[in-house]
Coordinates of C-alpha atoms and ligand atoms in Angstrom, one line a residue:
Chain A
M1 CA -0.1 -0.1 0.0
T2 CA 2.6 2.3 1.2
Q3 CA 4.4 2.0 -2.7
R4 CA 1.2 2.5 -4.3
T5 CA 0.5 5.6 -2.1
T6 CA 4.1 7.0 -3.4
L7 CA 3.3 6.4 -6.7
D8 CA -0.2 7.9 -6.8
L9 CA 1.9 11.1 -5.3
V10 CA 3.6 11.4 -8.7
D11 CA 1.6 14.5 -10.5
T12 CA 1.2 13.4 -14.1
S13 CA -1.2 16.6 -14.6
G14 CA 1.9 18.3 -16.5
P15 CA 5.4 17.3 -17.6
P16 CA 8.2 16.6 -15.4
T17 CA 10.1 19.4 -13.8
A18 CA 13.0 17.6 -14.4
P19 CA 14.2 15.2 -17.3
S20 CA 13.9 11.5 -16.0
T21 CA 17.7 10.3 -16.0
E22 CA 16.6 7.0 -17.3
V23 CA 14.7 8.6 -20.4
A24 CA 17.7 10.6 -21.2
S25 CA 20.5 8.2 -21.0
A26 CA 17.8 5.9 -23.4
H27 CA 17.9 8.6 -25.9
P28 CA 20.6 7.6 -28.4
S29 CA 23.0 10.4 -28.1
L30 CA 24.0 10.1 -32.0
I31 CA 20.7 11.7 -32.5
L32 CA 20.5 15.0 -32.4
G33 CA 17.0 16.4 -32.7
E34 CA 13.3 15.6 -33.4
H35 CA 13.0 14.0 -36.6
S36 CA 10.0 15.3 -38.7
L37 CA 8.6 11.8 -39.9
C38 CA 5.0 11.1 -39.8
P39 CA 3.5 9.6 -36.6
G40 CA 3.5 5.3 -36.9
C41 CA 6.3 5.9 -39.4
G42 CA 8.7 2.7 -39.0
E43 CA 11.9 4.5 -40.1
P44 CA 12.7 6.6 -37.1
V45 CA 12.8 3.3 -35.3
A46 CA 15.3 1.6 -37.6
L47 CA 17.5 4.7 -37.7
R48 CA 17.7 4.5 -34.1
L49 CA 18.9 0.7 -34.0
I50 CA 21.3 1.3 -36.7
L51 CA 22.9 4.3 -34.7
E52 CA 22.7 2.2 -31.1
T53 CA 24.5 -0.7 -33.0
L54 CA 27.5 1.6 -34.4
Q55 CA 27.8 3.4 -30.7
E56 CA 27.6 -0.5 -29.3
L57 CA 30.4 -1.8 -31.9
G58 CA 32.5 1.2 -30.8
V59 CA 32.7 2.2 -34.2
V60 CA 31.2 5.9 -34.6
Q61 CA 34.3 7.9 -35.0
R62 CA 35.1 5.9 -38.6
S63 CA 31.6 5.5 -39.5
I64 CA 30.4 7.1 -42.7
G65 CA 26.8 7.2 -43.9
V66 CA 25.3 7.6 -47.5
V67 CA 22.0 8.5 -47.6
G68 CA 19.5 8.4 -50.7
H69 CA 16.2 10.0 -51.2
G70 CA 13.0 9.6 -49.3
C71 CA 11.4 10.5 -46.1
Y72 CA 14.3 9.3 -44.1
G73 CA 16.6 11.5 -46.1
S74 CA 15.9 14.2 -43.6
F75 CA 18.0 12.2 -41.1
V76 CA 21.0 13.7 -42.3
R77 CA 20.0 16.3 -40.2
I78 CA 19.3 14.6 -37.0
M79 CA 22.4 11.9 -37.6
D80 CA 25.5 12.9 -35.9
I81 CA 27.4 10.8 -38.4
D82 CA 29.8 12.0 -41.3
V83 CA 27.1 11.7 -44.0
L84 CA 26.8 11.9 -47.9
Q85 CA 23.3 12.7 -49.4
C86 CA 23.5 11.2 -52.9
L87 CA 21.2 11.1 -55.9
H88 CA 18.3 8.8 -55.9
G89 CA 19.6 4.9 -56.0
R90 CA 23.4 5.7 -56.4
A91 CA 24.1 5.1 -52.5
P92 CA 26.0 1.6 -53.1
S93 CA 27.9 3.4 -55.7
C94 CA 29.0 6.3 -53.8
A95 CA 29.8 4.1 -50.8
T96 CA 32.2 2.0 -52.9
G97 CA 34.1 5.2 -53.6
I98 CA 34.3 6.1 -50.1
K99 CA 35.3 2.5 -48.8
R100 CA 38.2 2.1 -51.6
V101 CA 39.6 5.3 -50.3
R102 CA 38.8 5.0 -46.7
P103 CA 39.1 0.7 -46.1
D104 CA 39.2 1.5 -42.5
S105 CA 36.1 3.4 -42.2
V106 CA 32.9 1.4 -41.4
V107 CA 30.6 2.6 -44.5
F108 CA 27.0 2.2 -44.5
T109 CA 24.0 3.2 -47.1
M110 CA 20.4 4.3 -46.1
Q111 CA 17.8 3.7 -48.8
G112 CA 14.2 3.3 -49.2
D113 CA 12.6 0.6 -51.7
G114 CA 11.9 3.5 -54.2
D115 CA 15.7 4.4 -54.0
M116 CA 17.3 0.9 -53.7
V117 CA 14.8 -1.5 -55.9
N118 CA 13.4 1.0 -58.3
E119 CA 16.1 3.6 -59.5
G120 CA 19.0 1.9 -57.6
L121 CA 18.5 -1.9 -58.5
Q122 CA 21.8 -2.0 -60.7
E123 CA 23.6 -0.4 -58.2
V124 CA 22.9 -2.5 -55.5
L125 CA 23.4 -5.8 -57.2
H126 CA 26.5 -5.0 -58.9
T127 CA 27.8 -3.5 -55.5
A128 CA 27.0 -6.9 -54.1
A129 CA 28.5 -8.9 -56.9
R130 CA 31.8 -6.7 -56.3
G131 CA 31.9 -7.7 -52.7
E132 CA 32.1 -4.3 -51.7
N133 CA 32.6 -4.3 -47.9
V134 CA 30.0 -1.7 -47.1
T135 CA 26.5 -2.5 -45.1
C136 CA 23.4 -1.6 -46.9
I137 CA 20.4 -1.0 -45.2
L138 CA 17.1 -0.9 -46.9
L139 CA 14.1 1.0 -45.1
N140 CA 11.2 -1.3 -47.2
N141 CA 7.7 0.0 -47.0
G142 CA 6.8 -1.1 -50.4
V143 CA 5.7 2.8 -51.5
F144 CA 7.2 5.9 -52.3
G145 CA 6.3 7.6 -48.9
D146 CA 7.9 10.6 -50.1
T147 CA 6.0 11.6 -52.9
G148 CA 2.6 10.2 -51.1
G149 CA 2.2 6.5 -51.8
Q150 CA 2.8 5.4 -55.2
Q151 CA 3.9 1.9 -56.3
T152 CA 7.3 0.8 -55.9
A153 CA 9.0 -2.4 -57.5
T154 CA 8.7 -4.1 -53.9
T155 CA 4.6 -3.3 -53.5
V156 CA 2.9 -6.4 -52.8
L157 CA 0.6 -8.0 -55.1
G158 CA -3.1 -6.5 -54.0
Q159 CA -1.9 -3.3 -52.5
R160 CA -3.3 -0.1 -53.0
T161 CA -1.3 3.0 -54.0
K162 CA -1.9 5.9 -55.8
T163 CA -0.8 4.6 -58.8
S164 CA -2.2 1.1 -58.5
L165 CA -6.0 2.1 -57.3
E166 CA -7.2 -1.5 -57.8
G167 CA -4.4 -2.9 -55.9
R168 CA -1.2 -4.3 -57.4
A169 CA -2.3 -6.7 -60.0
A170 CA 0.6 -9.1 -61.8
A171 CA -0.9 -8.8 -65.3
E172 CA -1.1 -4.8 -65.0
H173 CA 1.9 -4.0 -62.7
G174 CA 4.2 -7.0 -62.5
Y175 CA 5.4 -8.9 -59.7
P176 CA 7.1 -7.5 -56.7
I177 CA 11.2 -7.8 -56.3
P178 CA 12.2 -9.6 -53.3
I179 CA 15.6 -7.5 -53.3
S180 CA 17.0 -9.5 -50.3
D181 CA 16.6 -12.9 -52.1
L182 CA 18.1 -11.5 -55.1
V183 CA 21.3 -9.9 -53.4
A184 CA 21.5 -13.4 -51.2
S185 CA 21.9 -15.2 -54.7
L186 CA 25.2 -13.5 -55.3
Q187 CA 28.9 -14.2 -54.4
G188 CA 30.4 -11.4 -53.0
V189 CA 27.8 -10.9 -49.9
G190 CA 28.8 -11.7 -46.5
Y191 CA 25.6 -11.3 -44.7
V192 CA 21.9 -10.8 -45.9
A193 CA 18.5 -10.4 -43.5
R194 CA 15.2 -9.3 -43.4
G195 CA 13.9 -7.9 -40.0
A196 CA 10.5 -5.8 -39.4
V197 CA 9.9 -3.1 -36.9
S198 CA 6.2 -3.8 -36.5
T199 CA 6.4 -5.7 -33.2
P200 CA 9.0 -5.5 -30.2
G201 CA 10.1 -8.9 -30.9
G202 CA 10.9 -7.8 -34.5
V203 CA 12.6 -4.7 -33.5
A204 CA 14.9 -6.3 -31.1
Q205 CA 15.5 -9.3 -33.9
T206 CA 15.8 -6.5 -36.5
K207 CA 19.0 -4.8 -34.0
R208 CA 20.6 -8.2 -33.4
M209 CA 20.6 -8.5 -37.6
L210 CA 22.0 -5.1 -38.1
R211 CA 24.9 -5.8 -35.4
R212 CA 25.6 -8.9 -37.4
A213 CA 25.6 -7.3 -40.7
F214 CA 28.2 -4.6 -39.0
E215 CA 30.4 -7.6 -37.9
S216 CA 30.4 -9.1 -41.1
Q217 CA 31.8 -5.6 -42.4
L218 CA 34.5 -5.4 -39.9
A219 CA 35.3 -9.0 -40.4
G220 CA 35.5 -7.8 -44.5
E221 CA 33.5 -10.4 -45.7
G222 CA 31.9 -8.6 -48.6
L223 CA 28.6 -7.0 -48.7
S224 CA 26.2 -7.1 -46.1
L225 CA 22.5 -6.1 -46.8
V226 CA 19.6 -5.7 -43.9
E227 CA 16.5 -4.9 -45.3
I228 CA 14.1 -3.6 -42.6
L229 CA 10.1 -3.9 -43.2
T230 CA 9.0 -0.6 -42.1
M231 CA 5.5 1.2 -41.4
C232 CA 4.1 3.8 -43.9
P233 CA 0.8 4.6 -42.4
T234 CA 0.6 7.5 -44.5
G235 CA 1.6 6.0 -47.6
W236 CA -0.7 3.1 -47.0
F237 CA -3.9 5.1 -46.4
V238 CA -4.5 3.8 -42.7
P239 CA -4.3 5.0 -39.4
A240 CA -1.3 5.3 -37.5
S241 CA -2.1 2.6 -34.9
E242 CA -3.1 0.0 -37.6
G243 CA 0.3 0.2 -39.5
P244 CA 1.8 -2.3 -37.7
G245 CA -0.9 -4.9 -38.0
Y246 CA -1.2 -3.8 -41.9
Q247 CA 2.5 -4.4 -42.1
S248 CA 2.2 -7.7 -40.6
E249 CA -0.7 -9.1 -42.7
S250 CA 0.7 -7.6 -45.8
M251 CA 4.4 -7.4 -46.4
E252 CA 5.2 -9.8 -43.7
T253 CA 3.6 -12.5 -45.3
V254 CA 5.2 -11.9 -48.7
Y255 CA 8.5 -11.1 -47.9
G256 CA 10.0 -13.6 -45.1
I257 CA 11.6 -12.4 -42.1
G258 CA 15.4 -14.1 -40.9
E259 CA 18.8 -14.2 -42.3
L260 CA 19.1 -15.2 -45.5
V261 CA 23.2 -15.5 -45.9
S262 CA 25.4 -15.3 -42.8
R263 CA 29.2 -16.1 -43.3
R264 CA 30.3 -15.5 -39.9
G265 CA 32.8 -18.1 -38.7
E266 CA 33.5 -19.5 -42.4
Q267 CA 36.8 -19.9 -43.1
S268 CA 37.4 -17.5 -46.5
Chain B
M1 CA 64.6 15.1 -68.7
S2 CA 63.5 11.8 -70.4
L3 CA 61.1 11.2 -73.0
E4 CA 59.0 8.2 -73.3
L5 CA 56.7 7.4 -76.4
L6 CA 53.3 7.6 -75.0
S7 CA 49.9 7.3 -76.4
G8 CA 47.9 10.5 -75.0
S9 CA 45.6 8.0 -72.7
V10 CA 48.8 6.7 -70.9
A11 CA 50.6 10.2 -70.8
I12 CA 47.2 11.5 -68.9
T13 CA 47.1 8.7 -66.6
R14 CA 50.3 9.4 -65.8
A15 CA 49.9 13.1 -65.4
A16 CA 46.7 12.2 -63.4
I17 CA 48.8 10.0 -60.8
T18 CA 51.6 12.6 -60.9
A19 CA 48.7 15.1 -59.7
G20 CA 48.2 12.6 -56.8
C21 CA 44.7 11.2 -58.4
R22 CA 44.0 7.7 -56.7
F23 CA 40.7 6.5 -57.6
F24 CA 39.6 6.2 -61.0
A25 CA 36.0 4.5 -62.4
G26 CA 34.9 4.5 -65.8
Y27 CA 32.9 2.2 -68.2
P28 CA 34.6 1.6 -71.5
M29 CA 33.9 3.7 -74.8
S30 CA 35.8 4.4 -77.8
P31 CA 37.8 6.5 -77.7
F32 CA 37.9 6.7 -73.9
T33 CA 38.5 3.0 -73.4
G34 CA 42.2 3.6 -73.5
L35 CA 42.8 5.8 -70.7
L36 CA 40.4 3.4 -68.8
E37 CA 42.8 0.9 -69.6
A38 CA 45.8 2.8 -68.8
M39 CA 44.4 3.5 -65.3
S40 CA 43.4 -0.1 -64.7
R41 CA 47.3 -0.8 -65.4
E42 CA 48.9 1.7 -63.4
L43 CA 46.8 3.2 -60.6
G44 CA 46.8 0.0 -58.5
P45 CA 50.5 -0.1 -58.5
A46 CA 50.7 3.8 -57.8
G47 CA 48.7 2.9 -54.6
G48 CA 45.4 3.7 -56.0
T49 CA 42.0 2.3 -57.1
C50 CA 40.6 1.9 -60.8
I51 CA 37.2 0.2 -61.1
N52 CA 35.6 -0.9 -64.4
A53 CA 32.5 0.3 -63.4
E54 CA 29.0 -1.5 -64.4
S55 CA 27.9 1.8 -66.1
E56 CA 29.0 5.1 -66.5
I57 CA 26.1 6.3 -64.0
E58 CA 27.8 4.0 -61.4
G59 CA 31.5 5.4 -62.4
V60 CA 30.5 8.8 -61.8
N61 CA 28.9 8.3 -58.5
M62 CA 31.6 5.9 -57.2
T63 CA 33.8 9.1 -57.9
I64 CA 31.6 11.6 -56.2
G65 CA 32.1 8.9 -53.3
A66 CA 35.7 9.1 -53.2
A67 CA 36.2 12.8 -53.9
A68 CA 33.7 13.1 -50.8
A69 CA 36.0 11.2 -48.8
G70 CA 38.8 13.4 -49.7
A71 CA 40.7 11.3 -52.2
R72 CA 41.6 13.1 -55.8
A73 CA 39.3 11.2 -57.9
A74 CA 38.5 11.1 -61.4
T75 CA 36.0 9.4 -64.2
G76 CA 35.7 9.6 -67.7
S77 CA 33.7 8.8 -71.0
C78 CA 33.0 10.2 -74.4
G79 CA 29.7 12.2 -75.8
Q80 CA 27.2 9.8 -75.1
G81 CA 28.5 8.2 -71.8
I82 CA 28.9 11.7 -70.6
A83 CA 25.5 12.4 -71.1
L84 CA 24.5 9.7 -68.5
M85 CA 27.3 11.4 -66.1
Q86 CA 25.7 14.7 -66.3
E87 CA 23.4 14.0 -63.4
A88 CA 25.9 13.3 -61.1
I89 CA 28.1 16.1 -62.4
A90 CA 25.6 18.4 -61.6
E91 CA 25.4 16.8 -58.1
G92 CA 28.9 17.1 -57.5
A93 CA 28.6 20.8 -58.6
L94 CA 26.0 21.5 -56.3
N95 CA 27.4 19.5 -53.3
E96 CA 30.8 20.6 -53.8
T97 CA 32.5 17.5 -54.2
P98 CA 35.8 18.2 -56.5
F99 CA 36.6 15.6 -59.2
V100 CA 38.0 15.5 -62.8
V101 CA 35.6 14.2 -65.8
F102 CA 38.0 12.8 -68.7
N103 CA 35.7 13.2 -72.0
M104 CA 37.9 11.4 -74.4
A105 CA 35.2 12.7 -77.0
R106 CA 34.7 11.4 -80.6
N107 CA 34.8 14.8 -81.9
Q108 CA 34.0 18.4 -81.2
Q109 CA 30.3 18.0 -80.8
D110 CA 30.3 17.6 -77.1
Y111 CA 31.0 21.6 -76.7
F112 CA 27.4 22.1 -75.4
Q113 CA 27.6 19.2 -73.3
C114 CA 30.9 20.3 -71.6
T115 CA 29.9 24.2 -71.3
R116 CA 26.4 24.1 -70.8
G117 CA 26.1 20.6 -68.8
G118 CA 22.7 18.9 -69.0
G119 CA 22.1 18.4 -65.4
W120 CA 20.0 20.3 -63.2
G121 CA 20.3 23.8 -61.3
D122 CA 22.9 26.8 -61.3
Y123 CA 26.2 25.2 -62.2
R124 CA 28.8 25.2 -64.7
T125 CA 32.0 23.1 -65.2
I126 CA 35.5 24.2 -65.9
T127 CA 36.4 22.8 -69.1
L128 CA 40.2 22.7 -70.4
A129 CA 40.3 21.7 -74.4
P130 CA 44.0 20.8 -74.6
K131 CA 45.6 21.3 -78.2
D132 CA 48.1 18.5 -78.2
I133 CA 49.3 16.0 -75.7
H134 CA 51.5 18.0 -74.0
E135 CA 49.1 20.4 -73.1
A136 CA 46.9 17.6 -71.9
V137 CA 49.4 16.5 -69.6
E138 CA 49.7 19.8 -67.9
H139 CA 45.9 20.4 -68.4
T140 CA 44.9 16.9 -66.2
Q141 CA 47.2 18.3 -63.6
L142 CA 45.8 22.0 -63.5
L143 CA 42.1 20.2 -63.6
F144 CA 42.7 18.3 -60.3
H145 CA 44.2 21.7 -58.8
L146 CA 41.3 23.6 -59.9
A147 CA 38.8 21.2 -58.8
D148 CA 40.0 21.4 -55.3
L149 CA 40.7 25.0 -55.1
H150 CA 36.9 25.6 -56.3
R151 CA 35.5 22.2 -54.9
A152 CA 33.7 21.4 -58.1
P153 CA 33.8 18.9 -60.8
T154 CA 36.1 19.9 -64.0
I155 CA 36.3 18.5 -67.5
L156 CA 39.2 17.7 -69.8
Y157 CA 37.6 17.8 -73.4
G158 CA 39.9 15.4 -75.4
D159 CA 39.5 13.6 -78.6
P160 CA 40.5 10.5 -80.6
L161 CA 43.7 12.5 -81.9
L162 CA 44.5 13.2 -78.3
A163 CA 43.6 9.9 -76.6
Q164 CA 45.3 7.7 -79.3
T165 CA 48.2 9.4 -81.0
L166 CA 51.6 8.3 -79.6
V167 CA 54.0 11.2 -78.8
G168 CA 57.6 11.6 -77.0
V169 CA 56.4 12.6 -73.7
D170 CA 58.2 13.7 -70.3
V171 CA 55.4 13.8 -67.6
Q172 CA 56.9 16.5 -65.1
P173 CA 54.7 17.8 -62.0
L174 CA 53.5 21.1 -62.2
E175 CA 54.2 23.7 -59.6
L176 CA 50.7 25.0 -58.3
D177 CA 50.1 26.7 -55.3
P178 CA 49.1 25.1 -51.9
L179 CA 45.5 24.3 -51.7
P180 CA 43.3 24.7 -48.3
A181 CA 43.3 21.5 -46.5
K182 CA 40.3 19.5 -47.2
D183 CA 38.5 19.8 -44.0
W184 CA 35.0 19.4 -45.2
A185 CA 36.1 15.7 -46.4
L186 CA 34.1 12.9 -44.7
D187 CA 36.4 10.6 -43.1
G188 CA 34.1 9.7 -40.0
S189 CA 36.4 10.9 -37.3
L190 CA 33.8 13.8 -35.9
S191 CA 31.2 11.3 -36.3
G192 CA 29.5 11.3 -32.5
T193 CA 30.9 14.6 -31.4
G194 CA 28.3 16.9 -32.6
R195 CA 30.2 18.3 -35.2
S196 CA 29.6 15.5 -37.8
R197 CA 29.7 16.6 -41.5
Q198 CA 27.8 16.4 -44.2
V199 CA 28.2 16.6 -48.3
W200 CA 24.8 17.5 -49.4
T201 CA 23.3 19.7 -52.2
W202 CA 20.6 20.9 -50.0
A203 CA 23.3 22.1 -47.5
M204 CA 20.4 22.0 -44.7
G205 CA 23.1 21.2 -41.7
K206 CA 22.5 19.4 -38.7
A207 CA 19.9 20.1 -36.2
T208 CA 22.4 21.7 -33.8
D209 CA 24.2 23.5 -36.1
P210 CA 21.7 24.8 -39.4
G211 CA 23.6 25.1 -42.6
L212 CA 22.8 27.6 -45.1
G213 CA 19.8 25.7 -46.6
P214 CA 19.1 25.2 -50.2
D215 CA 18.3 29.1 -50.9
G216 CA 21.6 30.1 -49.2
H217 CA 23.9 27.6 -50.5
W218 CA 22.6 27.7 -54.0
R219 CA 23.3 31.3 -54.0
A220 CA 26.6 30.9 -52.7
V221 CA 27.4 28.2 -55.4
A222 CA 26.0 30.4 -58.5
E223 CA 28.3 33.2 -56.6
K224 CA 31.1 30.7 -56.6
F225 CA 30.9 30.1 -60.3
D226 CA 30.6 33.7 -61.4
R227 CA 34.1 34.3 -59.1
I228 CA 35.3 31.3 -61.2
A229 CA 34.1 32.8 -64.7
E230 CA 36.2 36.0 -63.6
Q231 CA 39.3 34.1 -62.4
E232 CA 40.0 30.9 -64.7
Q233 CA 39.8 32.3 -68.5
R234 CA 42.7 31.0 -70.4
H235 CA 43.2 31.6 -73.8
E236 CA 46.0 31.7 -76.5
A237 CA 46.2 34.6 -79.3
I238 CA 48.7 34.3 -82.0
A239 CA 49.6 37.1 -84.4
V240 CA 46.0 39.0 -83.6
E241 CA 47.6 42.3 -83.1
D242 CA 47.7 43.4 -86.5
A243 CA 45.4 40.7 -88.1
D244 CA 42.2 41.9 -90.0
T245 CA 41.0 38.0 -90.0
V246 CA 40.8 36.0 -86.9
V247 CA 40.4 32.7 -86.7
V248 CA 39.1 31.0 -83.7
A249 CA 39.3 27.3 -83.1
F250 CA 39.6 25.0 -80.1
G251 CA 41.6 21.7 -79.2
S252 CA 43.1 19.5 -82.0
A253 CA 41.1 21.5 -84.6
A254 CA 42.8 24.6 -83.3
K255 CA 46.2 23.1 -83.8
F256 CA 45.7 22.5 -87.4
A257 CA 44.2 25.8 -87.7
E258 CA 47.3 27.2 -86.2
H259 CA 49.3 25.8 -89.0
V260 CA 47.3 27.1 -91.5
V261 CA 47.5 30.4 -90.0
E262 CA 51.1 30.3 -90.0
E263 CA 51.1 29.5 -93.7
L264 CA 48.7 32.0 -94.7
R265 CA 50.7 34.4 -92.6
A266 CA 54.1 33.2 -94.6
E267 CA 52.3 34.0 -97.5
G268 CA 51.6 37.7 -96.4
H269 CA 48.1 37.7 -95.3
R270 CA 47.2 39.5 -91.8
I271 CA 45.6 36.9 -90.3
G272 CA 45.9 35.5 -86.5
L273 CA 44.2 32.9 -84.6
F274 CA 42.3 32.8 -81.2
R275 CA 42.4 29.8 -79.1
P276 CA 40.0 29.4 -75.9
I277 CA 41.8 27.2 -73.6
T278 CA 39.1 27.1 -71.2
L279 CA 36.0 26.7 -73.0
W280 CA 34.1 27.4 -70.0
P281 CA 34.8 30.1 -68.6
F282 CA 34.9 31.1 -72.3
P283 CA 37.8 34.0 -72.6
G284 CA 35.2 36.6 -73.9
A285 CA 37.0 39.7 -73.0
A286 CA 40.2 38.6 -74.5
L287 CA 38.5 37.7 -77.9
A288 CA 37.0 41.0 -77.7
E289 CA 40.2 42.6 -77.6
A290 CA 41.7 40.0 -80.0
T291 CA 38.9 40.9 -82.6
R292 CA 38.9 44.5 -82.0
R293 CA 40.7 45.4 -85.4
A294 CA 39.5 42.5 -87.3
R295 CA 37.4 42.8 -90.2
R296 CA 36.3 38.8 -90.3
V297 CA 36.3 36.3 -87.4
L298 CA 36.3 32.8 -88.5
V299 CA 35.0 30.2 -86.4
F300 CA 36.5 26.7 -87.4
E301 CA 35.3 23.9 -85.4
L302 CA 34.1 20.5 -86.1
N303 CA 30.2 20.5 -85.3
A304 CA 27.5 22.4 -86.5
G305 CA 28.5 25.5 -85.2
Q306 CA 28.1 25.1 -81.0
M307 CA 31.3 27.6 -79.9
L308 CA 29.9 29.6 -82.6
D309 CA 27.5 30.8 -80.2
D310 CA 30.0 32.1 -77.6
V311 CA 32.2 33.8 -80.5
R312 CA 28.8 35.8 -81.6
Q313 CA 28.5 36.9 -77.9
W314 CA 32.0 38.1 -77.5
A315 CA 33.5 38.8 -80.9
H316 CA 34.1 42.8 -80.9
D317 CA 31.7 42.9 -83.9
R318 CA 29.2 39.8 -84.0
D319 CA 28.6 40.8 -87.7
T320 CA 32.1 40.0 -88.7
V321 CA 31.6 36.3 -87.5
R322 CA 31.5 33.3 -90.3
F323 CA 31.1 29.9 -89.7
V324 CA 34.0 27.9 -91.6
G325 CA 33.8 24.4 -89.8
G326 CA 31.0 21.8 -89.7
V327 CA 30.2 18.7 -88.8
S328 CA 32.5 15.8 -89.9
I329 CA 32.7 12.3 -88.6
G330 CA 34.9 9.7 -89.9
E331 CA 33.3 6.3 -91.5
S332 CA 33.7 4.5 -88.2
G333 CA 31.7 7.2 -86.2
L334 CA 34.6 7.4 -83.7
D335 CA 36.8 10.0 -85.0
Y336 CA 37.0 13.2 -87.2
G337 CA 36.0 13.1 -91.1
P338 CA 38.0 15.0 -93.8
L339 CA 37.3 18.4 -92.4
L340 CA 40.4 18.0 -90.0
D341 CA 42.9 18.4 -92.9
V342 CA 45.2 21.4 -93.2
P343 CA 44.7 22.0 -97.1
V344 CA 40.8 21.6 -96.5
I345 CA 41.0 24.3 -93.8
K346 CA 43.1 26.4 -95.7
Q347 CA 41.0 26.6 -98.9
R348 CA 37.9 27.4 -96.2
V349 CA 39.8 30.2 -94.8
L350 CA 40.9 31.6 -98.2
A351 CA 37.1 31.2 -99.5
A352 CA 36.2 33.5 -96.5
L353 CA 38.8 35.9 -97.2
D354 CA 37.1 35.9 -100.9
L355 CA 40.5 35.3 -102.3
E356 CA 39.7 32.0 -103.5
P357 CA 36.5 30.2 -104.3
A358 CA 35.4 27.4 -102.0
R359 CA 35.3 24.0 -103.7
S360 CA 34.1 21.7 -100.9
Ligands
SF4_1 S1 5.0 9.0 -45.8 FE1 5.4 6.8 -44.8 S2 7.6 6.8 -44.8 FE2 7.4 8.8 -45.3 S3 7.4 9.7 -43.1 FE3 5.2 9.3 -43.5 S4 4.8 7.4 -42.6 FE4 7.1 7.4 -42.8

């Protein structure tokens, strides 16, 4: 009872007068400010996982990010990481140039599905085939979120978008591209996995995947790719609260979650 | 001094390595291919990397990455391939990454492409057009210097003669002024300190340290190109002081035109040559001065008249300007046709002087 009484005495009618130490320390120090993405968006979750992973691996001060174009492009402003923002689709090529001249750096790309799988399909495939020792992170929400919800190469069959109003039909729009499976089929990759941030368990699993991907780069195993399925309630035209459920029922039933390639421990 | 018999492609490669180039990426396309092959042979032993990229688009974006990380980097192709690179060249101009583009062109039809660009935004590209391989060796080194000095992509406008001819050449380092440190280059060392860097066309800065933003940044870039336009004009004027006829030509064609002018001078004609060395910035004031006393300004270039626009804009009296060049492509489509020939050029110049009728 005494405990309950103490708790009941906390004044919740306004914000706390001093920030909670616990909350402050949980805020990743590599995030410099507030993001401007929509409520319910999965991309800020992914960003936090990426930055926490770099911190935990102790490689922050040799990390260089390459960011493509999409809603997540605004992360350039809030990531306390050296960043090149490049043209739509070209991040793996730019990362190649950086890594070749600075082999000791930890180089990662962040791209959306429109960026990587539409415009930049060639770049990521060739970068994987060349075995470039960089980590590519795909934030896959199955639409062009930034431009307002049009169909991309990863939009699943049946999904309604602004350019497939009756739902994506194979006869009219073709089939979605499972990019991680394509990349996994190539020699030159050290680690390929697909995670999702729609559930707490998925977030934890995705974090482990990111760690393994960066460890793969540090071990010099070739290209590592983590595809992260992220919610885009705005582009999907669903309420923010329904984003995770919608993602679980649509994308996650089409694209399998899990590791596709893991060379850790293999003798090269 | 020790002369070595080298193709232009190899000589330019040696000059690039001498200038500190340590990254090169390109996709084969004749007559650029020889440069890519030479780079792939010689850059590795020099401690650099050459990537046979899977496309021009990948090659130029790899180059942006290497340049953003602080390396002296270059790419190249010829006309059609450079067209594919234009988006990235514009990006490099607007996000201020310095690198060199070798356009080992098939002919002189890339003048607009080099001087006007085909990308987005208010940018220009410093373009040098050497008349021969010896000058190309100097220009190559100068272009890396100018790229770093101004933080902008630069272009060497070559051609098949420059790429494939063999000459005795001695590649010596140019003495150039010291450059500011590349403290903007990405190396990760400031990540996690609150002072991390960004290379970004929009230059919006970090949340804790807002940058200029697109309006301020793009104004600053535009002003920079205005300054470059003032500072970097280069030209050569031969015997223009008393000339009543001035021939204007660039690149390899200028070397042929120079020979014609020398012959006609020897025959008693008051004729001179003006050669823009920088195609952009175009040496307009110098052309105006060189043509101040001329009754005729004859433009010889091997295209349908692209530099003609600039000459008309800057000649002292635009009504004196006549075009004596033209499209002239070899059977293969990969080199020059019959107009690049001293007797042909001489006949065209004489016809324009009203001394002999044109027969072509
Ligand atoms: S449009 Fe979609 S991807 Fe973009 S911020 Fe909003 S929810 Fe996120």
